[in-house]
Amino acid sequence: MGILEVKNVGKRFGGLQALNNVELSVKENSCHAIIGPNGAGKSTLLNVFVGKLIPDTGSVMFDGQSVLGRTPYEINQMGISRVFQTPEIFGDLSVMENMMIPVFAKRDGSFRMHAVQGMMGDKDIVEKAETMLEEMGLAEKRGMQASSMSRGDKRRLEIAMCLSQDPRLLLLDEPTAGMARADTNNTIDLLKQIKEERDITIAIIEHDMHVVFSLADRITVLAQGTPLVEDHPENIKGHPKVREAYLGETAD
Amino acid sequence: MLGLDKKDYTLLLIVAGLTMLAPFILNPFPEGSGLAQFNAGYPDLMQRFVIFGIFAIGFNILFGLTGYLSFGHAAFLGVGSYAAIWMMKLLTTNVIPAMVMAVIIAGLFALIVGYVSLRRSGIYFSILTLAFAQMSFAMAYSVLTPLTGGETGLQLKIADARILDGALEAGEQARANLFGLNMSSSYEMSVGSWLFTFNTGYYIAALVMLASFYLAIRIFRSPFGLMLRAVKSNQNRLNYTGLNPRPYTLAAFVISGMYAGLAGGLMVAMDTQVGPERMFWTASGEVVLMTILGGAGTLIGPVLGAGLIKYMENILSKINKDILHQWFAFLPDGLEDFIITLVYPFIGKGWHLTLGIIFMMVVIFLPGGLVEGGQRIAKLFKGKDADEDGAQTKPAE
């Protein structure tokens, strides 16, 4: 049994069958990549995991509990954190404030009305946020407004915000999309480090084969809403079906 | 100090100083001089400054922090006023129960309105709140007449029940008071040709405003305030961080509704009458203007905005053609008439035009409101301080 079990998931948008009979099992503490050509349904599948979309058929179980019908914030509290394609951070707030919000959320739940105490007076929260910034090499930028950081730093901050909640499953939606080569390599190193140092399961959707093959323990290839194969990276590279559907032009 | 950091504490002290010394500060010109009409230090106007200050501070907690633009906050002000006057009619003319009830009733009403309106965001939210406010206005005007007095509104009457107060002596009028301290009593002090008025009602309202301002600072600096700013910045991320934005926005809505109710209650405490026009949509629009003019999302901005608008409404609008003729009497006749023709549309009843122009200038050149203007000036001084005298205003090039 994997930590995330997807059974027979289907989703239709009007005339388009975006997902069709998707079966997927993500093993605990592994890095599972979902790849596929444009329009294969990767993002739709991710949106099903986080509660943004409800599938027409099938079930999605996280650690034995169904995620279907739950709101994104409830699913986050179950232990699933999501990193977006374009970094979603609180741009108007400082880096430190960005970091404190998930730490508060982790400790206090979805709503708590502490409107009178000072937020910087909360030692536990401040300490945890500072440690996390330090770990991710963002400590010097703590006072900066988040929106003024570089793309790579925004990504770093977003990942830090997700990790500060000690999620059991980290979902990454094309984490290196639109990044320069150097930034991409930095991000790969960061993710490798996270994988080694933490008890965490990572599910990643990615276009960039370089990223996928440097990180993934297992790969599912999706085409036209249906999984074609699920296997180890080395087997995927040479798989004839995959070559045909997706890697055909890019693999050398 | 008081759980605030040094900067906020200084700000609180400045506001406290300004409000406490307002009778002096707002009366800089001697009685009888040509400029005396610019004096704003009379009780009625000073009370309005602080009451609308409270209204704007509360509105800013919703709009400035969460970015939800309510176009119906005057409804809470009105509901607070009606609640307050009923307390004075039925229970006692002491202002404390009236203000407490105003806050409670406005808070409950805000809970209902907010619960429905916050299901939508952006323009739809604004329109929903506007609809609620206009419904309240229309109902207060018509079907709720037994409760609101309809068009004529409500006043204190000799025949009111006032079950906690003793019977009035013959010829005595029911007056709003704080444990016997009459709201309208004033102490006048004349120094030379200056006349300063210290009004009980003003000082009570000012103390309430200081308390509201202090509470607002605490809310701004709290984890709750942080979440409200996060709502404005990125609701999507907030959702995926395990936080439900709705209770936060609803709490902010209710808090700002309670501030509005408090302001409404104070209005009744100062002047014991209510009419439905207090809930009209222009009144809701006014508080939006105040907040943006002063600087939405800043602590002091809304108070400044409220002050500026109320000053213009009461002072600028009183200037008439005769006064203009006095001012420009030194000019040759033809030129005098010409200048007066030019200036006239901007004063008196035309004060809205001046306000509109100032508002446009602020929105275009100072998106952060008057506060941003102040910051820019401060920066200019700081930059110059190193090598020049700080008193010099024009940059030397």
GROMACS .gro file of C-alpha atoms in nm, chain A residues 25-166:
model
  142
   25SER     CA    1   0.024   0.430  -0.616
   26VAL     CA    2   0.285   0.652  -0.456
   27LYS     CA    3   0.511   0.465  -0.211
   28GLU     CA    4   0.598   0.627   0.118
   29ASN     CA    5   0.932   0.812   0.124
   30SER     CA    6   0.980   0.781  -0.249
   31CYS     CA    7   0.995   1.038  -0.523
   32HIS     CA    8   0.731   0.966  -0.781
   33ALA     CA    9   0.727   1.159  -1.107
   34ILE     CA   10   0.425   1.197  -1.332
   35ILE     CA   11   0.523   1.287  -1.685
   36GLY     CA   12   0.341   1.315  -2.011
   37PRO     CA   13   0.291   1.540  -2.311
   38ASN     CA   14   0.088   1.861  -2.296
   39GLY     CA   15  -0.276   1.794  -2.228
   40ALA     CA   16  -0.210   1.451  -2.082
   41GLY     CA   17  -0.404   1.543  -1.768
   42LYS     CA   18  -0.112   1.587  -1.528
   43SER     CA   19  -0.233   1.913  -1.380
   44THR     CA   20  -0.591   1.792  -1.365
   45LEU     CA   21  -0.472   1.493  -1.165
   46LEU     CA   22  -0.278   1.718  -0.929
   47ASN     CA   23  -0.583   1.938  -0.880
   48VAL     CA   24  -0.777   1.626  -0.783
   49PHE     CA   25  -0.516   1.542  -0.518
   50VAL     CA   26  -0.538   1.884  -0.353
   51GLY     CA   27  -0.915   1.916  -0.355
   52LYS     CA   28  -0.945   2.178  -0.625
   53LEU     CA   29  -1.130   1.937  -0.853
   54ILE     CA   30  -1.360   1.652  -0.764
   55PRO     CA   31  -1.337   1.359  -1.009
   56ASP     CA   32  -1.647   1.204  -1.165
   57THR     CA   33  -1.541   0.852  -1.076
   58GLY     CA   34  -1.287   0.670  -0.865
   59SER     CA   35  -1.120   0.723  -0.531
   60VAL     CA   36  -0.811   0.899  -0.399
   61MET     CA   37  -0.691   0.775  -0.062
   62PHE     CA   38  -0.418   0.949   0.133
   63ASP     CA   39  -0.285   0.740   0.420
   64GLY     CA   40  -0.608   0.538   0.428
   65GLN     CA   41  -0.840   0.840   0.419
   66SER     CA   42  -1.028   0.971   0.119
   67VAL     CA   43  -0.937   1.322   0.007
   68LEU     CA   44  -1.238   1.358  -0.220
   69GLY     CA   45  -1.491   1.620  -0.118
   70ARG     CA   46  -1.249   1.790   0.116
   71THR     CA   47  -1.143   2.152   0.072
   72PRO     CA   48  -0.782   2.241  -0.011
   73TYR     CA   49  -0.714   2.365   0.343
   74GLU     CA   50  -0.848   2.043   0.495
   75ILE     CA   51  -0.631   1.837   0.264
   76ASN     CA   52  -0.332   2.048   0.355
   77GLN     CA   53  -0.399   1.971   0.719
   78MET     CA   54  -0.399   1.601   0.640
   79GLY     CA   55  -0.035   1.645   0.543
   80ILE     CA   56  -0.030   1.729   0.172
   81SER     CA   57   0.153   2.045   0.067
   82ARG     CA   58   0.159   2.183  -0.283
   83VAL     CA   59   0.420   2.383  -0.470
   84PHE     CA   60   0.280   2.569  -0.771
   85GLN     CA   61   0.413   2.613  -1.120
   86THR     CA   62   0.450   2.987  -1.066
   87PRO     CA   63   0.553   3.036  -0.705
   88GLU     CA   64   0.247   3.121  -0.497
   89ILE     CA   65   0.370   3.326  -0.205
   90PHE     CA   66   0.238   3.627  -0.015
   91GLY     CA   67   0.402   3.888  -0.234
   92ASP     CA   68   0.300   4.190  -0.027
   93LEU     CA   69   0.444   4.049   0.294
   94SER     CA   70   0.801   4.020   0.411
   95VAL     CA   71   0.990   3.692   0.374
   96MET     CA   72   0.975   3.637   0.748
   97GLU     CA   73   0.599   3.698   0.756
   98ASN     CA   74   0.557   3.455   0.467
   99MET     CA   75   0.741   3.197   0.668
  100MET     CA   76   0.541   3.254   0.985
  101ILE     CA   77   0.201   3.195   0.826
  102PRO     CA   78   0.242   2.821   0.756
  103VAL     CA   79   0.402   2.777   1.097
  104PHE     CA   80   0.098   2.936   1.260
  105ALA     CA   81  -0.132   2.727   1.043
  106LYS     CA   82   0.045   2.407   1.142
  107ARG     CA   83   0.018   2.482   1.512
  108ASP     CA   84  -0.322   2.651   1.534
  109GLY     CA   85  -0.533   2.486   1.266
  110SER     CA   86  -0.749   2.646   1.003
  111PHE     CA   87  -0.870   2.938   1.214
  112ARG     CA   88  -0.770   3.086   1.543
  113MET     CA   89  -0.868   3.427   1.663
  114HIS     CA   90  -0.561   3.565   1.836
  115ALA     CA   91  -0.612   3.927   1.754
  116VAL     CA   92  -0.452   4.101   2.047
  117GLN     CA   93  -0.115   3.942   2.115
  118GLY     CA   94   0.183   4.053   1.911
  119MET     CA   95   0.282   3.814   1.634
  120MET     CA   96   0.654   3.870   1.689
  121GLY     CA   97   0.608   3.797   2.059
  122ASP     CA   98   0.530   3.434   1.988
  123LYS     CA   99   0.873   3.282   2.053
  124ASP     CA  100   0.799   2.930   1.925
  125ILE     CA  101   0.668   3.054   1.594
  126VAL     CA  102   0.944   3.308   1.537
  127GLU     CA  103   1.210   3.053   1.624
  128LYS     CA  104   1.070   2.786   1.396
  129ALA     CA  105   1.032   3.030   1.108
  130GLU     CA  106   1.386   3.157   1.155
  131THR     CA  107   1.534   2.808   1.164
  132MET     CA  108   1.353   2.722   0.846
  133LEU     CA  109   1.477   3.036   0.669
  134GLU     CA  110   1.829   2.958   0.781
  135GLU     CA  111   1.808   2.600   0.656
  136MET     CA  112   1.694   2.719   0.316
  137GLY     CA  113   1.955   2.993   0.296
  138LEU     CA  114   1.700   3.274   0.306
  139ALA     CA  115   1.791   3.415   0.646
  140GLU     CA  116   1.955   3.726   0.504
  141LYS     CA  117   1.646   3.812   0.306
  142ARG     CA  118   1.407   3.789   0.600
  143GLY     CA  119   1.311   4.157   0.591
  144MET     CA  120   1.268   4.175   0.214
  145GLN     CA  121   0.930   4.206   0.051
  146ALA     CA  122   0.866   3.863  -0.097
  147SER     CA  123   0.756   3.986  -0.439
  148SER     CA  124   1.088   4.164  -0.493
  149MET     CA  125   1.293   3.842  -0.477
  150SER     CA  126   1.428   3.654  -0.776
  151ARG     CA  127   1.229   3.369  -0.928
  152GLY     CA  128   1.464   3.111  -0.780
  153ASP     CA  129   1.437   3.259  -0.430
  154LYS     CA  130   1.059   3.275  -0.455
  155ARG     CA  131   1.057   2.905  -0.540
  156ARG     CA  132   1.291   2.840  -0.247
  157LEU     CA  133   1.064   3.033  -0.014
  158GLU     CA  134   0.757   2.850  -0.136
  159ILE     CA  135   0.924   2.514  -0.077
  160ALA     CA  136   1.039   2.633   0.265
  161MET     CA  137   0.684   2.735   0.351
  162CYS     CA  138   0.557   2.392   0.251
  163LEU     CA  139   0.831   2.207   0.439
  164SER     CA  140   0.782   2.408   0.757
  165GLN     CA  141   0.452   2.225   0.799
  166ASP     CA  142   0.626   1.887   0.797
   0.00000   0.00000   0.00000
